[in-house]
Amino acid sequence: MPSTIRTTTLPSGEALPVLGQGTWRMGEDFSRHADEVNALKLGLDLGMTLIDTAEMYASGGAEEVVADAIAGRRDEVFLVSKVLPSNASRIGVPAACDRSLRHLRTDRIDLYLLHWPGSLPLAETVEAFDALKKAGKIRHWGVSNFDTHEMEELVSLPAGDSVQTNQILYNLSQRGPEFDLAPWSRQRGIPLMAYSPVDQGVLARNTTLEAIAARHNATAAQIALAWVMAQPGVIAIPKAGKQEHVRQNVAASDIELTPDDFADIDRAFPPPTRKRGLQMI
Ligand code: NAP
């Protein structure tokens, strides 16, 4: 049974579930291929219809895992992929997009992101994204690992305000974006996509989160995810290769944290009191 995961709205007006599936480290080892495909398929069955991947992951190998997971059900999926900054030129973007479409075995990417800010002119990347939209190869575009000043620069460019999301490192161990990037994004109605929402598994072993989890008959990882999903305009994209983790992650969307939970979390993971540059991994 698909779960009813809450949605948030893109600037385009399209609603997106606040919980999706990451794919970093998938496609690296063929002996895990079937497990990875089945984990993603289970996630789709349970309502996690947003899948995040990138040309960088296993050099297209993760996109090929995704292709197998979405085969025969493309229309159910909101597909996110990313172009490397070194490919983000007028000629490089369409070539990278065609490669990704081949790996993904589809005719369109729903949301195409610049993986991180690079040295090529941003205006050129935006122009190339716009051309891909017109060609129907991508439906929307966005960015990743952009700090506030970089978002300011982006939205000041012609067509720069068509940006649909900024995918960033955001979890309980990394609350820096709450100082200015999150309020800036919220004010403009641009959702943040929180990557590494369980800090690559580290938060699954946190004792404060375990204590809160006991009150909800849940796990520490689920509390970490529930907290990310409770932030307005934020989409969490945990990666889970294990089916048990997939089930737990979907179930986290039903957890309602209490004011006591939030207070305990703030004591263990204090919110930022000053600007810190955006971190990335
Ligand atoms: P993550 O999702 O925070 O953590 C993934 C790890 O947590 C895996 O080892 C996974 O184990 C484990 N896990 C997942 N659910 C769990 C649960 N319920 N209980 C316990 N452990 C659990 O880290 P991430 O993969 O770095 O980030 C998520 C996605 O964000 C990536 O896959 C990628 O799509 C995207 N990302 C984007 C960028 C960027 O620069 N834009 C950077 C990093 C990541 P199993 O796999 O064994 O189930």
PDB file of N, CA and C in Angstrom, residues 20-28 36 40 49-70 74 77-84 96-97 99-101 103-106 108-116 143-145 167 193 195 237-239:
ATOM      1  N   GLY A  20      12.015  11.213  -0.502  1.00  0.00           N
ATOM      2  CA  GLY A  20      12.373  10.526  -1.743  1.00  0.00           C
ATOM      3  C   GLY A  20      13.463   9.505  -1.479  1.00  0.00           C
ATOM      4  N   GLN A  21      14.086   9.020  -2.554  1.00  0.00           N
ATOM      5  CA  GLN A  21      15.103   7.983  -2.412  1.00  0.00           C
ATOM      6  C   GLN A  21      16.412   8.421  -3.069  1.00  0.00           C
ATOM      7  N   GLY A  22      17.515   8.348  -2.319  1.00  0.00           N
ATOM      8  CA  GLY A  22      18.838   8.641  -2.857  1.00  0.00           C
ATOM      9  C   GLY A  22      19.457   7.401  -3.488  1.00  0.00           C
ATOM     10  N   THR A  23      20.514   7.609  -4.280  1.00  0.00           N
ATOM     11  CA  THR A  23      21.134   6.464  -4.973  1.00  0.00           C
ATOM     12  C   THR A  23      22.662   6.509  -4.981  1.00  0.00           C
ATOM     13  N   TRP A  24      23.251   7.419  -4.198  1.00  0.00           N
ATOM     14  CA  TRP A  24      24.713   7.480  -4.171  1.00  0.00           C
ATOM     15  C   TRP A  24      25.243   6.137  -3.658  1.00  0.00           C
ATOM     16  N   ARG A  25      26.302   5.636  -4.265  1.00  0.00           N
ATOM     17  CA  ARG A  25      26.942   4.353  -3.928  1.00  0.00           C
ATOM     18  C   ARG A  25      26.194   3.158  -4.493  1.00  0.00           C
ATOM     19  N   MET A  26      25.068   3.400  -5.167  1.00  0.00           N
ATOM     20  CA  MET A  26      24.436   2.306  -5.900  1.00  0.00           C
ATOM     21  C   MET A  26      25.151   2.161  -7.244  1.00  0.00           C
ATOM     22  N   GLY A  27      25.061   0.973  -7.831  1.00  0.00           N
ATOM     23  CA  GLY A  27      25.642   0.752  -9.153  1.00  0.00           C
ATOM     24  C   GLY A  27      27.142   0.562  -9.148  1.00  0.00           C
ATOM     25  N   GLU A  28      27.734   0.455  -7.941  1.00  0.00           N
ATOM     26  CA  GLU A  28      29.197   0.317  -7.875  1.00  0.00           C
ATOM     27  C   GLU A  28      29.631  -1.142  -7.927  1.00  0.00           C
ATOM     28  N   GLU A  36      19.677  -3.552  -4.909  1.00  0.00           N
ATOM     29  CA  GLU A  36      19.475  -2.098  -5.049  1.00  0.00           C
ATOM     30  C   GLU A  36      18.216  -1.805  -5.864  1.00  0.00           C
ATOM     31  N   LEU A  40      14.759   0.095  -4.419  1.00  0.00           N
ATOM     32  CA  LEU A  40      14.128   1.267  -5.047  1.00  0.00           C
ATOM     33  C   LEU A  40      12.689   0.955  -5.462  1.00  0.00           C
ATOM     34  N   THR A  49       8.191   8.248  -4.486  1.00  0.00           N
ATOM     35  CA  THR A  49       8.235   8.282  -5.952  1.00  0.00           C
ATOM     36  C   THR A  49       9.301   9.234  -6.507  1.00  0.00           C
ATOM     37  N   LEU A  50       9.934  10.007  -5.626  1.00  0.00           N
ATOM     38  CA  LEU A  50      11.021  10.878  -6.077  1.00  0.00           C
ATOM     39  C   LEU A  50      12.329  10.086  -5.958  1.00  0.00           C
ATOM     40  N   ILE A  51      13.054   9.943  -7.051  1.00  0.00           N
ATOM     41  CA  ILE A  51      14.347   9.250  -7.013  1.00  0.00           C
ATOM     42  C   ILE A  51      15.431  10.233  -7.436  1.00  0.00           C
ATOM     43  N   ASP A  52      16.475  10.325  -6.587  1.00  0.00           N
ATOM     44  CA  ASP A  52      17.585  11.239  -6.849  1.00  0.00           C
ATOM     45  C   ASP A  52      18.818  10.459  -7.301  1.00  0.00           C
ATOM     46  N   THR A  53      19.383  10.855  -8.446  1.00  0.00           N
ATOM     47  CA  THR A  53      20.608  10.218  -8.896  1.00  0.00           C
ATOM     48  C   THR A  53      21.514  11.272  -9.514  1.00  0.00           C
ATOM     49  N   ALA A  54      22.599  10.856 -10.173  1.00  0.00           N
ATOM     50  CA  ALA A  54      23.539  11.815 -10.762  1.00  0.00           C
ATOM     51  C   ALA A  54      24.431  11.084 -11.748  1.00  0.00           C
ATOM     52  N   GLU A  55      24.894  11.837 -12.770  1.00  0.00           N
ATOM     53  CA  GLU A  55      25.820  11.205 -13.724  1.00  0.00           C
ATOM     54  C   GLU A  55      27.089  10.760 -13.006  1.00  0.00           C
ATOM     55  N   MET A  56      27.436  11.443 -11.909  1.00  0.00           N
ATOM     56  CA  MET A  56      28.674  11.121 -11.191  1.00  0.00           C
ATOM     57  C   MET A  56      28.626   9.766 -10.484  1.00  0.00           C
ATOM     58  N   TYR A  57      27.458   9.368  -9.983  1.00  0.00           N
ATOM     59  CA  TYR A  57      27.383   8.172  -9.145  1.00  0.00           C
ATOM     60  C   TYR A  57      27.719   6.928  -9.959  1.00  0.00           C
ATOM     61  N   ALA A  58      28.807   6.268  -9.569  1.00  0.00           N
ATOM     62  CA  ALA A  58      29.307   5.077 -10.267  1.00  0.00           C
ATOM     63  C   ALA A  58      29.419   5.354 -11.774  1.00  0.00           C
ATOM     64  N   SER A  59      29.767   6.602 -12.113  1.00  0.00           N
ATOM     65  CA  SER A  59      29.931   7.005 -13.531  1.00  0.00           C
ATOM     66  C   SER A  59      28.781   6.545 -14.411  1.00  0.00           C
ATOM     67  N   GLY A  60      27.568   6.787 -13.963  1.00  0.00           N
ATOM     68  CA  GLY A  60      26.375   6.390 -14.733  1.00  0.00           C
ATOM     69  C   GLY A  60      25.787   5.066 -14.250  1.00  0.00           C
ATOM     70  N   GLY A  61      26.523   4.353 -13.412  1.00  0.00           N
ATOM     71  CA  GLY A  61      26.048   3.047 -12.918  1.00  0.00           C
ATOM     72  C   GLY A  61      24.804   3.173 -12.050  1.00  0.00           C
ATOM     73  N   ALA A  62      24.736   4.242 -11.248  1.00  0.00           N
ATOM     74  CA  ALA A  62      23.545   4.424 -10.392  1.00  0.00           C
ATOM     75  C   ALA A  62      22.328   4.723 -11.271  1.00  0.00           C
ATOM     76  N   GLU A  63      22.551   5.518 -12.350  1.00  0.00           N
ATOM     77  CA  GLU A  63      21.428   5.803 -13.261  1.00  0.00           C
ATOM     78  C   GLU A  63      20.923   4.504 -13.894  1.00  0.00           C
ATOM     79  N   GLU A  64      21.839   3.559 -14.145  1.00  0.00           N
ATOM     80  CA  GLU A  64      21.404   2.283 -14.733  1.00  0.00           C
ATOM     81  C   GLU A  64      20.617   1.438 -13.732  1.00  0.00           C
ATOM     82  N   VAL A  65      20.960   1.524 -12.463  1.00  0.00           N
ATOM     83  CA  VAL A  65      20.164   0.844 -11.421  1.00  0.00           C
ATOM     84  C   VAL A  65      18.755   1.450 -11.414  1.00  0.00           C
ATOM     85  N   VAL A  66      18.709   2.783 -11.471  1.00  0.00           N
ATOM     86  CA  VAL A  66      17.412   3.470 -11.480  1.00  0.00           C
ATOM     87  C   VAL A  66      16.597   3.027 -12.697  1.00  0.00           C
ATOM     88  N   ALA A  67      17.252   2.927 -13.859  1.00  0.00           N
ATOM     89  CA  ALA A  67      16.546   2.509 -15.085  1.00  0.00           C
ATOM     90  C   ALA A  67      15.844   1.179 -14.857  1.00  0.00           C
ATOM     91  N   ASP A  68      16.534   0.229 -14.220  1.00  0.00           N
ATOM     92  CA  ASP A  68      15.917  -1.080 -13.978  1.00  0.00           C
ATOM     93  C   ASP A  68      14.769  -0.968 -12.968  1.00  0.00           C
ATOM     94  N   ALA A  69      14.926  -0.080 -11.991  1.00  0.00           N
ATOM     95  CA  ALA A  69      13.881   0.052 -10.955  1.00  0.00           C
ATOM     96  C   ALA A  69      12.608   0.697 -11.501  1.00  0.00           C
ATOM     97  N   ILE A  70      12.756   1.601 -12.480  1.00  0.00           N
ATOM     98  CA  ILE A  70      11.570   2.336 -12.962  1.00  0.00           C
ATOM     99  C   ILE A  70      11.022   1.751 -14.267  1.00  0.00           C
ATOM    100  N   ARG A  74       7.589   4.399 -15.538  1.00  0.00           N
ATOM    101  CA  ARG A  74       8.231   5.719 -15.606  1.00  0.00           C
ATOM    102  C   ARG A  74       7.297   6.844 -15.147  1.00  0.00           C
ATOM    103  N   VAL A  77       7.109   8.108 -11.524  1.00  0.00           N
ATOM    104  CA  VAL A  77       8.349   8.556 -10.877  1.00  0.00           C
ATOM    105  C   VAL A  77       8.659  10.017 -11.167  1.00  0.00           C
ATOM    106  N   PHE A  78       9.178  10.711 -10.168  1.00  0.00           N
ATOM    107  CA  PHE A  78       9.746  12.050 -10.365  1.00  0.00           C
ATOM    108  C   PHE A  78      11.259  11.863 -10.291  1.00  0.00           C
ATOM    109  N   LEU A  79      11.893  11.971 -11.464  1.00  0.00           N
ATOM    110  CA  LEU A  79      13.294  11.606 -11.603  1.00  0.00           C
ATOM    111  C   LEU A  79      14.195  12.840 -11.536  1.00  0.00           C
ATOM    112  N   VAL A  80      15.158  12.789 -10.592  1.00  0.00           N
ATOM    113  CA  VAL A  80      16.119  13.884 -10.438  1.00  0.00           C
ATOM    114  C   VAL A  80      17.501  13.359 -10.828  1.00  0.00           C
ATOM    115  N   SER A  81      18.207  14.059 -11.713  1.00  0.00           N
ATOM    116  CA  SER A  81      19.613  13.717 -11.948  1.00  0.00           C
ATOM    117  C   SER A  81      20.436  15.001 -11.988  1.00  0.00           C
ATOM    118  N   LYS A  82      21.759  14.829 -12.043  1.00  0.00           N
ATOM    119  CA  LYS A  82      22.638  16.006 -11.910  1.00  0.00           C
ATOM    120  C   LYS A  82      23.764  15.967 -12.924  1.00  0.00           C
ATOM    121  N   VAL A  83      24.115  17.156 -13.361  1.00  0.00           N
ATOM    122  CA  VAL A  83      25.248  17.316 -14.283  1.00  0.00           C
ATOM    123  C   VAL A  83      26.452  17.803 -13.477  1.00  0.00           C
ATOM    124  N   LEU A  84      27.626  17.266 -13.799  1.00  0.00           N
ATOM    125  CA  LEU A  84      28.854  17.690 -13.123  1.00  0.00           C
ATOM    126  C   LEU A  84      29.200  19.119 -13.529  1.00  0.00           C
ATOM    127  N   ALA A  96      25.784  15.792 -21.654  1.00  0.00           N
ATOM    128  CA  ALA A  96      25.650  15.050 -20.390  1.00  0.00           C
ATOM    129  C   ALA A  96      24.210  14.578 -20.201  1.00  0.00           C
ATOM    130  N   CYS A  97      23.270  15.431 -20.572  1.00  0.00           N
ATOM    131  CA  CYS A  97      21.851  15.078 -20.418  1.00  0.00           C
ATOM    132  C   CYS A  97      21.515  13.878 -21.312  1.00  0.00           C
ATOM    133  N   ARG A  99      23.534  11.568 -22.288  1.00  0.00           N
ATOM    134  CA  ARG A  99      24.152  10.364 -21.674  1.00  0.00           C
ATOM    135  C   ARG A  99      23.279   9.868 -20.531  1.00  0.00           C
ATOM    136  N   SER A 100      22.819  10.791 -19.682  1.00  0.00           N
ATOM    137  CA  SER A 100      21.979  10.399 -18.538  1.00  0.00           C
ATOM    138  C   SER A 100      20.676   9.769 -19.021  1.00  0.00           C
ATOM    139  N   LEU A 101      20.078  10.364 -20.059  1.00  0.00           N
ATOM    140  CA  LEU A 101      18.820   9.801 -20.588  1.00  0.00           C
ATOM    141  C   LEU A 101      19.048   8.382 -21.106  1.00  0.00           C
ATOM    142  N   HIS A 103      21.427   6.267 -20.017  1.00  0.00           N
ATOM    143  CA  HIS A 103      21.621   5.395 -18.844  1.00  0.00           C
ATOM    144  C   HIS A 103      20.292   5.122 -18.134  1.00  0.00           C
ATOM    145  N   LEU A 104      19.457   6.140 -18.075  1.00  0.00           N
ATOM    146  CA  LEU A 104      18.169   6.020 -17.357  1.00  0.00           C
ATOM    147  C   LEU A 104      17.093   5.337 -18.213  1.00  0.00           C
ATOM    148  N   ARG A 105      17.392   5.172 -19.475  1.00  0.00           N
ATOM    149  CA  ARG A 105      16.463   4.585 -20.467  1.00  0.00           C
ATOM    150  C   ARG A 105      15.087   5.271 -20.410  1.00  0.00           C
ATOM    151  N   THR A 106      15.142   6.592 -20.503  1.00  0.00           N
ATOM    152  CA  THR A 106      13.909   7.390 -20.522  1.00  0.00           C
ATOM    153  C   THR A 106      14.089   8.540 -21.505  1.00  0.00           C
ATOM    154  N   ARG A 108      13.010  11.691 -20.648  1.00  0.00           N
ATOM    155  CA  ARG A 108      12.989  12.976 -19.948  1.00  0.00           C
ATOM    156  C   ARG A 108      13.448  12.837 -18.494  1.00  0.00           C
ATOM    157  N   ILE A 109      14.073  13.887 -18.003  1.00  0.00           N
ATOM    158  CA  ILE A 109      14.430  13.982 -16.572  1.00  0.00           C
ATOM    159  C   ILE A 109      13.491  15.031 -15.987  1.00  0.00           C
ATOM    160  N   ASP A 110      12.889  14.735 -14.848  1.00  0.00           N
ATOM    161  CA  ASP A 110      11.917  15.687 -14.291  1.00  0.00           C
ATOM    162  C   ASP A 110      12.594  16.920 -13.704  1.00  0.00           C
ATOM    163  N   LEU A 111      13.751  16.700 -13.080  1.00  0.00           N
ATOM    164  CA  LEU A 111      14.451  17.827 -12.452  1.00  0.00           C
ATOM    165  C   LEU A 111      15.948  17.589 -12.617  1.00  0.00           C
ATOM    166  N   TYR A 112      16.614  18.505 -13.310  1.00  0.00           N
ATOM    167  CA  TYR A 112      18.038  18.343 -13.652  1.00  0.00           C
ATOM    168  C   TYR A 112      18.817  19.403 -12.879  1.00  0.00           C
ATOM    169  N   LEU A 113      19.794  18.946 -12.080  1.00  0.00           N
ATOM    170  CA  LEU A 113      20.502  19.864 -11.185  1.00  0.00           C
ATOM    171  C   LEU A 113      21.964  20.041 -11.582  1.00  0.00           C
ATOM    172  N   LEU A 114      22.473  21.243 -11.361  1.00  0.00           N
ATOM    173  CA  LEU A 114      23.927  21.460 -11.416  1.00  0.00           C
ATOM    174  C   LEU A 114      24.476  20.934 -10.087  1.00  0.00           C
ATOM    175  N   HIS A 115      25.375  19.946 -10.130  1.00  0.00           N
ATOM    176  CA  HIS A 115      25.752  19.201  -8.914  1.00  0.00           C
ATOM    177  C   HIS A 115      26.402  20.085  -7.837  1.00  0.00           C
ATOM    178  N   TRP A 116      27.266  20.992  -8.236  1.00  0.00           N
ATOM    179  CA  TRP A 116      27.803  22.006  -7.316  1.00  0.00           C
ATOM    180  C   TRP A 116      28.330  23.165  -8.135  1.00  0.00           C
ATOM    181  N   VAL A 143      19.634  23.493  -8.711  1.00  0.00           N
ATOM    182  CA  VAL A 143      21.058  23.490  -8.375  1.00  0.00           C
ATOM    183  C   VAL A 143      21.272  22.657  -7.107  1.00  0.00           C
ATOM    184  N   SER A 144      22.540  22.471  -6.786  1.00  0.00           N
ATOM    185  CA  SER A 144      22.891  21.717  -5.585  1.00  0.00           C
ATOM    186  C   SER A 144      24.141  22.332  -4.976  1.00  0.00           C
ATOM    187  N   ASN A 145      24.218  22.313  -3.660  1.00  0.00           N
ATOM    188  CA  ASN A 145      25.382  22.832  -2.922  1.00  0.00           C
ATOM    189  C   ASN A 145      25.603  24.326  -3.173  1.00  0.00           C
ATOM    190  N   GLN A 167      19.639  21.486  -3.731  1.00  0.00           N
ATOM    191  CA  GLN A 167      19.866  20.260  -2.945  1.00  0.00           C
ATOM    192  C   GLN A 167      21.134  20.448  -2.112  1.00  0.00           C
ATOM    193  N   MET A 193      16.300  20.457  -0.913  1.00  0.00           N
ATOM    194  CA  MET A 193      16.313  19.003  -0.895  1.00  0.00           C
ATOM    195  C   MET A 193      17.468  18.607   0.020  1.00  0.00           C
ATOM    196  N   TYR A 195      20.142  16.399   1.456  1.00  0.00           N
ATOM    197  CA  TYR A 195      20.848  15.130   1.225  1.00  0.00           C
ATOM    198  C   TYR A 195      21.568  14.678   2.494  1.00  0.00           C
ATOM    199  N   ILE A 237      15.990  13.016   1.180  1.00  0.00           N
ATOM    200  CA  ILE A 237      16.227  11.961   0.174  1.00  0.00           C
ATOM    201  C   ILE A 237      17.212  10.918   0.714  1.00  0.00           C
ATOM    202  N   PRO A 238      16.794  10.138   1.730  1.00  0.00           N
ATOM    203  CA  PRO A 238      17.696   9.111   2.265  1.00  0.00           C
ATOM    204  C   PRO A 238      17.980   8.038   1.220  1.00  0.00           C
ATOM    205  N   LYS A 239      19.180   7.483   1.304  1.00  0.00           N
ATOM    206  CA  LYS A 239      19.521   6.330   0.455  1.00  0.00           C
ATOM    207  C   LYS A 239      19.391   5.076   1.321  1.00  0.00           C
TER     208      LYS A 239
END
